[in-house]
Tab-separated table of C-alpha atoms in Angstrom:
chain	number	residue	atom	x	y	z
W	14	MET	CA	56.741	32.051	44.476
W	15	THR	CA	59.886	33.535	42.814
W	16	LYS	CA	62.557	34.572	45.102
W	17	ILE	CA	63.486	38.251	44.760
W	18	SER	CA	66.862	39.357	46.152
W	19	ARG	CA	67.044	42.611	47.990
W	20	ARG	CA	69.204	44.272	45.190
W	21	ASN	CA	66.755	42.978	42.446
W	22	PHE	CA	63.771	44.416	44.387
W	23	LEU	CA	65.612	47.756	44.754
W	24	ALA	CA	66.068	47.811	41.014
W	25	ALA	CA	62.668	46.679	40.087
W	26	SER	CA	61.165	49.182	42.424
W	27	GLY	CA	63.333	51.979	40.981
W	28	MET	CA	65.241	52.665	44.219
W	29	LEU	CA	68.348	52.219	42.097
W	30	ALA	CA	66.649	52.720	38.891
W	31	GLY	CA	65.132	55.652	37.174
W	32	SER	CA	61.556	54.700	36.758
W	33	ALA	CA	60.504	54.319	40.311
W	34	LEU	CA	57.570	52.986	42.224
W	35	ILE	CA	59.035	54.420	45.384
W	36	ASN	CA	61.035	57.497	44.323
W	37	PRO	CA	62.584	59.606	46.897
W	38	GLY	CA	60.662	62.687	45.780
W	39	GLU	CA	57.370	60.978	45.072
W	40	THR	CA	54.317	62.065	46.964
W	41	ILE	CA	51.191	60.040	46.829
W	42	GLN	CA	48.202	62.276	46.884
W	43	ALA	CA	45.691	61.210	49.574
W	44	ALA	CA	43.472	62.796	52.245
W	45	PRO	CA	45.258	62.968	55.713
W	46	LEU	CA	44.648	60.123	58.056
W	47	ASN	CA	42.710	62.335	60.434
W	48	THR	CA	40.251	63.535	57.837
W	49	PRO	CA	37.068	61.097	57.571
W	50	ASN	CA	36.404	59.602	54.159
W	51	HIS	CA	32.645	58.956	54.545
W	52	ALA	CA	31.471	61.972	56.500
W	53	ALA	CA	31.796	65.746	56.808
W	54	PRO	CA	35.132	66.995	57.964
W	55	THR	CA	33.541	67.928	61.495
W	56	SER	CA	32.460	64.369	62.135
W	57	LYS	CA	34.298	61.788	64.262
W	58	MET	CA	36.798	59.548	62.402
W	59	LYS	CA	35.416	56.044	62.190
W	60	VAL	CA	38.023	53.633	63.271
W	61	ALA	CA	38.110	49.734	62.983
W	62	LEU	CA	40.822	47.552	64.550
W	63	ILE	CA	42.106	44.295	63.474
W	64	GLY	CA	44.009	42.322	66.268
W	65	THR	CA	42.815	42.451	69.702
W	66	GLY	CA	46.169	41.517	71.472
W	67	SER	CA	48.087	43.461	73.946
W	68	ARG	CA	49.127	46.262	71.666
W	69	GLY	CA	45.724	46.492	69.845
W	70	CYS	CA	43.673	46.613	73.040
W	71	GLY	CA	46.104	48.906	74.926
W	72	MET	CA	47.856	51.564	72.999
W	73	TRP	CA	45.401	51.399	69.842
W	74	GLY	CA	42.306	50.632	71.837
W	75	ARG	CA	41.800	51.781	75.249
W	76	ASP	CA	44.258	54.544	75.199
W	77	LEU	CA	42.471	56.117	72.168
W	78	VAL	CA	39.132	55.930	73.811
W	79	LYS	CA	40.352	57.803	76.933
W	80	ARG	CA	42.161	60.408	74.949
W	81	TYR	CA	40.386	60.980	71.694
W	82	SER	CA	36.759	60.166	72.155
W	83	ASP	CA	35.691	63.692	70.904
W	84	ASN	CA	37.674	62.877	67.591
W	85	LEU	CA	36.965	59.201	66.918
W	86	THR	CA	34.598	56.435	67.321
W	87	PHE	CA	35.122	52.703	67.018
W	88	VAL	CA	32.830	51.138	64.609
W	89	GLY	CA	34.342	47.505	64.591
W	90	LEU	CA	36.875	45.184	66.172
W	91	CYS	CA	38.129	41.882	64.506
W	92	ASP	CA	40.117	39.026	65.787
W	93	ASN	CA	40.341	35.242	64.879
W	94	ASN	CA	39.995	34.397	68.510
W	95	PRO	CA	36.361	35.025	69.685
W	96	GLY	CA	37.164	34.945	73.359
W	97	ARG	CA	40.012	37.351	73.115
W	98	LEU	CA	37.812	39.517	70.841
W	99	GLN	CA	35.239	39.824	73.508
W	100	ALA	CA	37.632	40.399	76.263
W	101	GLY	CA	39.288	43.093	74.330
W	102	LYS	CA	35.978	44.864	73.566
W	103	GLU	CA	35.382	45.058	77.390
W	104	TYR	CA	38.899	46.222	78.174
W	105	ILE	CA	38.824	49.022	75.425
W	106	GLY	CA	35.477	50.198	76.542
W	107	VAL	CA	33.500	50.239	73.357
W	108	ASP	CA	29.995	49.185	72.315
W	109	CYS	CA	30.862	48.409	68.647
W	110	PRO	CA	30.166	45.228	66.700
W	111	THR	CA	32.793	42.532	66.756
W	112	TYR	CA	33.857	40.325	63.910
W	113	THR	CA	35.848	37.339	63.171
W	114	ASP	CA	35.322	38.013	59.334
W	115	PHE	CA	37.466	40.764	58.187
W	116	ASP	CA	35.805	41.657	55.065
W	117	LYS	CA	32.426	41.652	56.727
W	118	MET	CA	33.663	44.102	59.327
W	119	MET	CA	34.953	46.389	56.509
W	120	LYS	CA	31.977	46.295	54.437
W	121	GLU	CA	29.435	46.693	57.251
W	122	SER	CA	31.337	49.297	59.429
W	123	LYS	CA	32.797	51.390	56.515
W	124	PRO	CA	35.657	52.732	58.612
W	125	ASP	CA	37.802	55.760	57.674
W	126	LEU	CA	40.808	54.194	59.203
W	127	LEU	CA	41.832	50.676	59.828
W	128	ILE	CA	44.350	50.028	62.568
W	129	VAL	CA	46.338	46.819	61.973
W	130	CYS	CA	47.723	44.897	65.053
W	131	SER	CA	47.651	41.363	63.793
W	132	LYS	CA	50.723	39.174	63.396
W	133	ASP	CA	53.398	40.682	61.299
W	134	SER	CA	52.985	38.086	58.615
W	135	THR	CA	49.431	39.124	57.880
W	136	HIS	CA	49.699	42.914	57.948
W	137	HIS	CA	49.976	43.168	54.165
W	138	ASP	CA	46.776	41.239	53.611
W	139	PHE	CA	44.684	43.497	55.789
W	140	ILE	CA	46.587	46.708	54.369
W	141	VAL	CA	46.007	45.863	50.779
W	142	ARG	CA	42.421	44.820	51.325
W	143	ALA	CA	41.535	47.938	53.423
W	144	MET	CA	42.947	50.294	50.881
W	145	ASP	CA	41.161	48.535	47.878
W	146	MET	CA	38.032	49.141	49.990
W	147	GLY	CA	38.596	52.861	50.181
W	148	CYS	CA	40.296	53.081	53.747
W	149	ASN	CA	43.342	54.622	55.009
W	150	VAL	CA	45.670	52.325	57.172
W	151	LEU	CA	47.506	52.796	60.322
W	152	THR	CA	49.823	49.669	60.885
W	153	GLU	CA	52.021	48.351	63.759
W	154	LYS	CA	55.461	47.925	62.828
W	155	PRO	CA	57.075	46.296	60.969
W	156	MET	CA	54.929	47.140	58.043
W	157	THR	CA	55.465	43.591	56.560
W	158	ILE	CA	57.909	40.886	56.515
W	159	ASP	CA	59.120	40.260	52.859
W	160	GLU	CA	59.744	41.921	49.532
W	161	HIS	CA	56.627	40.463	47.812
W	162	LYS	CA	54.456	41.988	50.505
W	163	VAL	CA	56.274	45.335	50.549
W	164	GLN	CA	55.561	45.612	46.822
W	165	ALA	CA	51.858	44.715	47.326
W	166	ILE	CA	51.343	47.520	49.739
W	167	ILE	CA	53.280	50.063	47.674
W	168	ASP	CA	51.157	49.020	44.542
W	169	ALA	CA	47.964	49.307	46.550
W	170	GLU	CA	48.837	52.883	47.539
W	171	LYS	CA	49.430	53.841	44.038
W	172	ARG	CA	46.371	52.134	42.719
W	173	THR	CA	43.974	53.517	45.466
W	174	GLY	CA	45.340	56.713	46.394
W	175	LYS	CA	45.019	55.665	49.998
W	176	GLN	CA	47.635	55.982	52.717
W	177	CYS	CA	49.378	53.389	54.804
W	178	ARG	CA	50.987	54.880	57.777
W	179	VAL	CA	53.620	53.031	59.928
W	180	THR	CA	53.644	53.549	63.851
W	181	PHE	CA	57.360	54.258	64.134
W	182	ASN	CA	56.674	55.815	67.729
W	183	TYR	CA	60.384	55.931	68.411
W	184	ARG	CA	60.829	58.946	66.119
W	185	TYR	CA	58.666	60.995	68.227
W	186	SER	CA	60.467	60.723	71.682
W	187	PRO	CA	61.786	64.119	72.673
W	188	HIS	CA	65.243	62.830	73.288
W	189	ARG	CA	65.540	61.345	69.731
W	190	ALA	CA	63.821	64.290	68.226
W	191	LYS	CA	66.535	66.411	69.787
W	192	MET	CA	69.357	64.353	67.976
W	193	TRP	CA	67.408	64.901	64.758
W	194	GLU	CA	67.307	68.694	65.428
W	195	LEU	CA	71.035	68.943	66.344
W	196	LEU	CA	71.934	67.043	63.102
W	197	ARG	CA	69.806	69.268	60.984
W	198	ASP	CA	71.347	72.438	62.578
W	199	GLY	CA	74.709	71.413	61.610
W	200	ALA	CA	75.937	70.997	65.307
W	201	ILE	CA	78.638	68.505	64.286
W	202	GLY	CA	79.112	69.690	60.681
W	203	GLU	CA	78.703	67.164	58.033
W	204	LEU	CA	77.618	63.679	59.421
W	205	THR	CA	80.064	61.024	58.322
W	206	SER	CA	79.257	57.957	60.351
W	207	VAL	CA	76.919	56.591	63.226
W	208	ASP	CA	77.613	53.820	65.841
W	209	PHE	CA	74.347	52.419	67.096
W	210	HIS	CA	74.227	49.395	69.410
W	211	TRP	CA	70.803	48.333	71.073
W	212	TYR	CA	70.505	45.978	73.984
W	213	LEU	CA	67.409	44.000	75.066
W	214	ASP	CA	67.462	42.694	78.457
W	215	THR	CA	66.610	39.215	79.888
W	216	SER	CA	63.006	40.321	80.519
W	217	HIS	CA	62.001	42.193	77.467
W	218	GLY	CA	64.322	40.585	74.964
W	219	ALA	CA	63.356	37.090	76.260
W	220	ASP	CA	59.774	37.790	75.939
W	221	TYR	CA	60.085	37.649	72.031
W	222	PHE	CA	61.178	34.141	72.345
W	223	ARG	CA	58.123	33.216	74.396
W	224	ARG	CA	55.673	34.477	71.635
W	225	TRP	CA	54.903	33.857	68.058
W	226	HIS	CA	57.766	36.288	67.211
W	227	ARG	CA	60.084	33.305	67.901
W	228	LEU	CA	59.203	32.034	64.412
W	229	VAL	CA	60.713	33.826	61.459
W	230	GLU	CA	57.728	32.868	59.288
W	231	GLU	CA	55.505	34.956	61.606
W	232	GLY	CA	57.479	37.994	62.456
W	233	GLY	CA	60.362	38.072	59.981
W	234	SER	CA	62.843	37.797	62.929
W	235	LEU	CA	63.989	40.741	65.021
W	236	TRP	CA	65.781	42.122	62.145
W	237	LEU	CA	62.249	43.214	61.400
W	238	HIS	CA	60.159	43.137	64.341
W	239	LYS	CA	62.537	44.960	66.669
W	240	ALA	CA	65.153	46.545	64.462
W	241	THR	CA	62.674	48.093	62.106
W	242	HIS	CA	62.434	50.791	64.712
W	243	HIS	CA	66.282	51.229	64.797
W	244	PHE	CA	66.582	51.263	60.947
W	245	ASP	CA	63.806	53.738	60.737
W	246	LEU	CA	65.494	55.998	63.329
W	247	LEU	CA	68.770	55.737	61.156
W	248	ASN	CA	66.932	56.691	57.850
W	249	TRP	CA	65.166	59.613	59.562
W	250	TRP	CA	68.439	60.944	61.407
W	251	ILE	CA	70.703	60.512	58.254
W	252	ASP	CA	68.133	61.801	55.817
W	253	SER	CA	69.191	59.364	53.075
W	254	ASP	CA	68.514	55.941	51.656
W	255	PRO	CA	70.615	52.813	52.515
W	256	GLU	CA	72.740	51.820	49.422
W	257	THR	CA	74.692	48.790	50.702
W	258	VAL	CA	74.313	46.508	53.617
W	259	TYR	CA	76.288	43.660	55.058
W	260	GLY	CA	74.787	41.685	58.008
W	261	ALA	CA	75.624	38.789	60.199
W	262	ALA	CA	73.434	37.037	62.778
W	263	SER	CA	73.145	33.839	64.796
W	264	LEU	CA	71.126	32.050	67.405
W	265	ASP	CA	73.504	31.776	70.411
W	266	PHE	CA	71.613	31.848	73.502
W	267	TYR	CA	67.825	30.949	73.227
W	268	GLY	CA	66.083	28.158	71.576
W	269	LYS	CA	68.230	24.996	71.041
W	270	ASN	CA	70.916	26.519	73.168
W	271	GLY	CA	69.023	25.774	76.313
W	272	THR	CA	70.040	22.735	78.491
W	273	PHE	CA	66.282	21.949	79.361
W	274	ARG	CA	62.936	23.001	77.919
W	275	ALA	CA	59.122	22.555	78.061
W	276	GLU	CA	56.256	23.660	76.072
W	277	ASN	CA	55.433	26.589	78.363
W	278	CYS	CA	56.302	27.896	81.940
W	279	ARG	CA	53.066	26.697	83.444
W	280	ASN	CA	53.770	23.108	82.414
W	281	CYS	CA	57.453	22.975	83.035
W	282	PRO	CA	59.141	20.512	85.431
W	283	HIS	CA	62.225	22.952	85.591
W	284	THR	CA	60.748	25.992	87.097
W	285	GLN	CA	62.989	25.888	90.200
W	286	LYS	CA	66.333	26.072	88.205
W	287	CYS	CA	65.229	28.186	85.339
W	288	ASP	CA	66.188	31.929	85.398
W	289	PHE	CA	63.439	32.625	82.753
W	290	TYR	CA	60.512	31.025	84.649
W	291	TRP	CA	57.556	33.512	84.246
W	292	ASP	CA	54.032	33.022	85.688
W	293	VAL	CA	51.840	34.683	83.132
W	294	THR	CA	48.734	34.331	85.452
W	295	LYS	CA	50.090	36.991	87.793
W	296	ASN	CA	49.672	39.547	84.929
W	297	LYS	CA	45.852	40.340	84.992
W	298	TYR	CA	46.015	41.804	81.596
W	299	TYR	CA	47.688	39.015	79.856
W	300	LYS	CA	45.564	36.457	81.787
W	301	MET	CA	42.480	38.136	80.564
W	302	LEU	CA	43.529	38.299	76.855
W	303	TYR	CA	45.562	35.148	76.420
W	304	VAL	CA	45.370	32.495	79.151
W	305	ASP	CA	41.604	32.767	79.509
W	306	ASN	CA	41.254	32.401	75.690
W	307	GLU	CA	43.693	29.617	74.953
W	308	LYS	CA	41.034	27.179	74.333
W	309	TYR	CA	40.039	28.947	71.095
W	310	ASP	CA	43.312	28.844	69.239
W	311	GLY	CA	45.883	27.219	71.473
W	312	TYR	CA	48.164	30.002	71.580
W	313	LEU	CA	50.407	30.028	74.791
W	314	ARG	CA	51.617	33.528	75.832
W	315	ASP	CA	54.226	31.866	78.186
W	316	GLY	CA	55.926	29.787	75.757
W	317	CYS	CA	59.416	28.302	76.744
W	318	VAL	CA	62.318	30.509	75.554
W	319	PHE	CA	64.319	27.331	74.829
W	320	LYS	CA	61.846	25.595	72.576
W	321	ASN	CA	63.537	23.790	69.726
W	322	ASP	CA	61.307	25.593	67.071
W	323	VAL	CA	62.844	28.982	67.751
W	324	ASN	CA	64.366	30.019	64.410
W	325	ILE	CA	65.007	33.632	64.771
W	326	PHE	CA	68.295	35.207	65.710
W	327	ASP	CA	69.339	36.667	69.130
W	328	LYS	CA	72.561	38.331	68.072
W	329	MET	CA	72.640	40.552	65.070
W	330	ALA	CA	75.098	43.135	63.515
W	331	ALA	CA	75.144	45.067	60.255
W	332	THR	CA	77.268	47.593	58.327
W	333	ILE	CA	75.284	49.919	56.307
W	334	LYS	CA	76.366	52.568	53.706
W	335	TYR	CA	74.031	55.337	52.761
W	336	LYS	CA	73.678	57.273	49.403
W	337	ASN	CA	75.042	60.323	51.030
W	338	GLY	CA	78.124	58.507	52.142
W	339	VAL	CA	77.328	58.161	56.040
W	340	GLN	CA	78.446	54.732	57.236
W	341	VAL	CA	76.664	52.956	60.130
W	342	ALA	CA	77.751	50.190	62.433
W	343	TYR	CA	74.747	48.652	64.112
W	344	SER	CA	74.206	45.707	66.517
W	345	LEU	CA	71.245	44.123	68.478
W	346	THR	CA	71.823	41.938	71.496
W	347	THR	CA	68.693	40.306	73.063
W	348	TYR	CA	70.197	38.754	76.252
W	349	SER	CA	71.756	41.892	77.901
W	350	PRO	CA	71.607	42.385	81.789
W	351	TYR	CA	70.114	45.829	81.129
W	352	GLU	CA	67.947	47.439	78.329
W	353	GLY	CA	68.798	50.509	76.291
W	354	TYR	CA	71.135	51.762	73.644
W	355	ARG	CA	74.404	53.604	72.967
W	356	ILE	CA	74.598	55.902	69.861
W	357	ALA	CA	77.286	58.132	68.556
W	358	PHE	CA	77.113	60.531	65.560
W	359	ASN	CA	80.569	61.398	64.096
W	360	GLY	CA	80.795	64.672	62.082
W	361	THR	CA	83.420	66.837	60.530
W	362	LYS	CA	83.190	69.422	63.238
W	363	GLY	CA	82.497	67.117	66.269
W	364	ARG	CA	80.434	64.097	67.771
W	365	ILE	CA	76.980	63.487	69.497
W	366	ASP	CA	77.040	60.879	72.261
W	367	ALA	CA	74.180	59.363	74.244
W	368	TRP	CA	73.910	56.205	76.376
W	369	ILE	CA	70.224	55.484	77.186
W	370	GLU	CA	69.252	53.027	80.032
W	371	GLU	CA	65.575	51.957	79.640
W	372	SER	CA	65.806	49.384	82.649
W	373	LYS	CA	68.029	49.091	85.559
W	374	PRO	CA	69.519	52.692	85.249
W	375	VAL	CA	72.505	53.554	87.297
W	376	SER	CA	70.728	56.610	88.752
W	377	ASP	CA	67.299	57.972	89.352
W	378	LYS	CA	67.668	61.134	86.975
W	379	ASN	CA	64.342	62.143	85.341
W	380	TYR	CA	66.005	62.977	82.174
W	381	ASP	CA	67.901	61.665	79.249
W	382	GLU	CA	71.152	63.130	78.373
W	383	ILE	CA	72.954	64.117	74.941
W	384	ILE	CA	76.691	65.013	75.069
W	385	LEU	CA	77.704	67.420	72.212
W	386	PHE	CA	81.499	67.428	71.574
W	387	ASN	CA	82.891	69.992	69.435
W	388	ASN	CA	86.586	69.481	67.990
W	389	PHE	CA	87.899	72.776	69.390
W	390	SER	CA	85.585	73.780	72.340
W	391	LYS	CA	84.122	72.458	75.455
W	392	ARG	CA	81.531	69.545	75.500
W	393	GLN	CA	77.970	70.516	76.213
W	394	TYR	CA	75.565	68.361	78.202
W	395	ILE	CA	71.775	68.548	77.044
W	396	GLN	CA	69.294	67.249	79.270
W	397	ILE	CA	65.919	66.097	77.878
W	398	PRO	CA	63.111	65.525	80.439
W	399	HIS	CA	61.516	62.008	80.288
W	400	GLY	CA	58.511	61.830	78.301
W	401	GLN	CA	55.149	61.187	79.939
W	402	SER	CA	53.894	58.218	77.703
W	403	GLY	CA	55.438	54.955	76.490
W	404	HIS	CA	58.535	54.528	74.244
W	405	GLY	CA	60.391	57.494	75.536
W	406	GLY	CA	57.350	59.965	75.474
W	407	GLY	CA	56.830	58.931	71.682
W	408	ASP	CA	53.473	57.235	71.944
W	409	ALA	CA	51.290	60.062	73.016
W	410	LEU	CA	52.890	62.462	70.473
W	411	LEU	CA	52.274	59.945	67.633
W	412	GLN	CA	48.678	59.393	68.680
W	413	ASP	CA	47.997	63.369	68.769
W	414	GLN	CA	49.429	63.606	65.246
W	415	VAL	CA	47.069	60.941	63.883
W	416	PHE	CA	44.006	61.878	65.821
W	417	LEU	CA	44.051	65.499	66.436
W	418	PRO	CA	43.622	68.032	63.643
W	419	HIS	CA	46.019	70.538	62.552
W	420	ILE	CA	49.060	69.089	64.604
W	421	PRO	CA	52.328	70.545	63.083
W	422	ASP	CA	55.178	68.226	62.007
W	423	PRO	CA	58.380	70.360	62.471
W	424	PHE	CA	60.447	67.170	62.862
W	425	ASN	CA	59.138	65.271	59.692
W	426	HIS	CA	57.665	62.505	61.912
W	427	SER	CA	55.079	61.184	59.791
W	428	PRO	CA	56.221	57.800	58.608
W	429	ARG	CA	54.464	56.344	55.402
W	430	ALA	CA	54.740	53.113	53.397
W	431	ARG	CA	57.989	54.105	51.813
W	432	ASP	CA	59.574	54.579	55.378
W	433	GLY	CA	58.315	51.179	56.322
W	434	ALA	CA	59.563	49.742	53.119
W	435	PHE	CA	63.052	51.165	53.673
W	436	THR	CA	63.395	49.592	57.164
W	437	TRP	CA	62.726	46.150	55.622
W	438	LEU	CA	65.311	46.834	52.840
W	439	ILE	CA	68.044	46.958	55.363
């Protein structure tokens, strides 16, 4: 396979040149995701799911059945692990056929929408095949993991007229939407720079190093699997395209840096002295989906965070310049004592600051706070009540927009394949 550099991909795709495959103003004409393709507009949307892991069975399975049964019906579930597939079907609470053969599911069930929750490295394959079969796609982030796969998805959208939508649920949280609104209203004048620093703690952050995400060939590294959320937020807030990027990263804490290791926690002789020991069997959900079905594929959900095969980074930083002149300083740390982020928007008339603690908060306040500073007036404290669903309240709002008809989009939330591509390009 020919290696394509980021800059060459930008040029070939028209992101730096004139004849674009993904031009900023280009709109691909296709039916909305919440309009059935194979039935009358008043019929339920027919949904199929590929990947019955935790996210697929939960947010994109059981949650949908509970909240949108009047609007959708599951017509097929697919996974390469037959045990997890059956457990997922029971957990989701549906009575649709199950498949280990993706093409067979698509041909027999004829879904209007395919939801992709498989490993990141396989997303593009299912996305492209589904669109070629006449189906719209909703994919978990990241959309895909390399430039060839990005291009295959963009080409499939143009070829078929179908849409691929990426589940960037962070956009939807009320707190982050308020930042977008303040920037659009000119609250700090012209935006000039952004300081954005994200911290994963030793629970959530460590979990990426237990799972298949620890392998760059499966998840593209946390530059993609996690930071794709952050880069999407930046692109959305700044309302421009990244032009130049400098990045640095290393593996300093997990993987080879451990002083002892094992295959997984349940078979480890070091449990008494390991701060990262985790008994997966105490989590009923994970035990049902993963532990009880290891015999089918050998996947260990409680892998050792210090395994020598870890080849992703645990510390990352980037400097980004956007086409509109905005500059960004970004970092991601995966072994912080708390989880959350600090962000500041600097403008010609002031500054917006926020410090969000998603774990181990210093107070029990039920709101997130934004501080608006103006250069020649008093600061303002804006309190945003916590959302009532996952990811800062964003999950339910994203799901509503996909599965309920006539939901307005005043914040330009709806991320498409182009948005997914530009988070990879950073």
